[in-house]
Amino acid sequence: MHTTKDLQKKVSEIFDNKNYITEPRDLYEPIQYSLSQGGKRLRPLLALMACSVFKGDLNKVENPAIGLEIFHNFTLLHDDIMDQAPIRRGVPSVYKKWDTNTAILSGDTMFVLAYDYVTNSDPSFLVEVLRVFNQTAREVCEGQQYDMNYETQEVVGVDDYVEMIRLKTAVLIAAALKIGAITAHASAEDAQNMYDFGINIGLAFQLRDDLLDAFGKQEVFGKPIGNDIVTNKKTYLYIMAYELANKEQHTALDHAYSLNDRAEKVAGVMEIYHQLNIREATEKKIDEYYQKSLSYLDNVSVAHEQKSELYSFAKGLSLREV
Amino acid sequence: MHTTKDLQKKVSEIFDNKNYITEPRDLYEPIQYSLSQGGKRLRPLLALMACSVFKGDLNKVENPAIGLEIFHNFTLLHDDIMDQAPIRRGVPSVYKKWDTNTAILSGDTMFVLAYDYVTNSDPSFLVEVLRVFNQTAREVCEGQQYDMNYETQEVVGVDDYVEMIRLKTAVLIAAALKIGAITAHASAEDAQNMYDFGINIGLAFQLRDDLLDAFGKQEVFGKPIGNDIVTNKKTYLYIMAYELANKEQHTALDHAYSLNDRAEKVAGVMEIYHQLNIREATEKKIDEYYQKSLSYLDNVSVAHEQKSELYSFAKGLSLREV
């Protein structure tokens, strides 16, 4: 069995020193820039891990895994334009370093590259992989649309929020696991269990991200704490707070969110989060998704030790240090 | 054999009344809007014609043909943002009617939809079709990049211009023909001949478009005459004029292009075009590409009458009325 560390090393080997540059350079340099920033490379890693669970041939999962990572980075290029996000992985985002047109067109080209890698899958599972990939790509677009809609929509229900993060984040994590399983010729049932495991891990992962923004330690989280509060982002915490607040707390929340001073604003919102036990409510929800994810992994019909790395990894993703 | 008219009717049947709307509506309404404006639907028609040349099953070319048309419309959505083009097919372009974010994201979703249709090709030729589709999509992006580069580049050579329109326009026309041939299980050589036929027809078609902008009749061309001149667009005519101009004519061209009054500007540039016989030079080049296209069509190894509709159609595209 391959350890997570082995597979992480393999993912690094696949991506490090990869050169995408060709003519016209104006088109490919932003692609090289985007793909060489690294990041967690979570999706290709999960694809390799899933393939390994079923003792598949890692060479066969490589191309779809690369396709998943390039697709993910393509969505970041376009999302950063739409969200006007100037920084990505600690460096200027592509639309900021170049311009919007460059980010649009280099993004489109990355999308083609992603399909190019997926197309170079073994013909024995190509169609199956493509179907998962297409459906997922479409859902990720839909998730981004809901996310943009919710920015201007006054009230967002908690179920709507969860559906949005399912589409925007969880389905691609789930697809990576399912595609990894498919490349190892897992049964349809096992591939689906891997997918559902991924959906729940993805939801836990995103809620944990929401939680860390408010309750994390900056040196662990890697981003300034309270950013979601400062930008009035409708996170799980925000939505729960408004759902649970009484009239007085509602007014206090509205007031805090209207403040311009960063520190005062964060302190004001956090005060209400504490009063309403938002941290505990979110941790409870994360644990629910985490437990649910495990039930799907339990159902995957291979020996437990084949899945042990995935169990540990899931725990790490869901229960990252606050 | 199917007549062009029959196939045009079939293309209309495929696209008319097609409903792409689903949730979230904000994402799919611009897609519906874009795909229901019609346009020439040249690419799916050519795919059907090519399939028919080899007596293929028209039902089998349908999905790739739809994919080609949706892909083409996706590029228009994004190009219109990049080129700041407010009007498309006589109505506001998507980024203008909605906004840039909508045009980016609905465009991305159309790209996925295009791949979804292509994926639903017969498995016997799926990989071959996908390879043509991927390469073409990438080249179209590259063509758009060159086109944008040339906007700010002072001198553009005629060969560079032709390479740009090959990438931006001709390869998708060629791909439609090649994919049509592939779905009919044509030989690799015949598929390639269809492709090369398409490249040359595509080049002739684009040069004719450049010519019509200056020398066409508005009621036939469907767009205001002289638009390329007014927007300082580096067309084949523009590039040839600068290549052929003596010092005096060069100065006159520079002067004309610097004018603000639309009528004076068009008249000034046209005067030099007339002096330099730009119309004749362009018509000569179009005829060269047209003749070259025919030589490839001649080489396609089916009975001449099987190709007769394609011969007529090529003539119509290349030699549209000025």
XYZ file of C-alpha atoms in Angstrom, chain A residues 22-24 26-28 74 78 81-82 101 104-105 108-109 111-113 115-116 119-120 126-127 130-131 134 137-138 141-142 144-146 148-149, chain B residues 22-24 26-28 74 78 81-82 101 104-105 108-109 111-113 115-116 119-120 126-127 130-131 134 137-138 141-142 144-146 148-149:
72
model
C 4.684 27.502 -25.675
C 3.674 30.160 -28.207
C 1.995 32.613 -27.812
C 1.301 35.862 -23.368
C -1.250 33.060 -23.224
C 0.860 30.358 -21.570
C -8.812 27.270 -14.137
C -12.001 32.952 -13.345
C -11.914 37.925 -11.615
C -15.533 37.521 -10.535
C -8.669 39.535 -20.580
C -10.255 34.931 -19.087
C -8.333 33.546 -22.058
C -10.146 29.024 -21.034
C -6.942 27.501 -22.351
C -9.849 24.290 -19.323
C -8.878 22.821 -22.705
C -5.600 21.517 -21.252
C -9.725 18.042 -21.027
C -6.621 17.144 -22.994
C -8.820 12.549 -22.904
C -5.461 10.815 -22.547
C -12.383 7.166 -20.578
C -16.126 7.640 -21.065
C -15.419 12.065 -18.799
C -18.990 11.802 -17.566
C -18.351 16.965 -17.200
C -17.386 20.920 -14.049
C -20.965 21.976 -14.642
C -19.995 26.587 -12.345
C -23.450 26.357 -10.794
C -20.044 29.761 -8.276
C -23.291 31.259 -9.623
C -25.111 30.560 -6.338
C -22.383 35.220 -6.440
C -26.166 35.336 -6.065
C -32.376 24.864 -15.606
C -31.378 26.100 -12.130
C -29.708 28.470 -11.367
C -29.069 33.393 -13.841
C -26.493 30.985 -15.236
C -28.570 29.308 -17.937
C -18.889 30.060 -25.934
C -15.766 35.523 -24.034
C -15.913 40.734 -23.306
C -12.293 40.898 -24.434
C -19.139 38.031 -14.595
C -17.515 34.628 -18.026
C -19.424 32.033 -16.029
C -17.557 28.484 -19.001
C -20.745 26.494 -18.540
C -17.809 25.055 -22.692
C -18.765 22.186 -20.360
C -22.026 21.676 -22.255
C -17.868 18.721 -24.039
C -20.944 16.998 -22.694
C -18.713 12.964 -24.886
C -22.054 11.558 -26.005
C -15.105 9.267 -29.409
C -11.356 9.510 -28.749
C -12.130 14.475 -28.737
C -8.555 14.854 -29.949
C -9.244 19.604 -27.916
C -10.249 24.542 -28.907
C -6.690 25.254 -27.881
C -7.714 30.391 -27.817
C -4.259 30.934 -29.294
C -7.706 35.067 -29.984
C -4.473 35.814 -28.091
C -2.658 36.707 -31.339
C -5.440 40.776 -29.112
C -1.659 41.096 -29.393
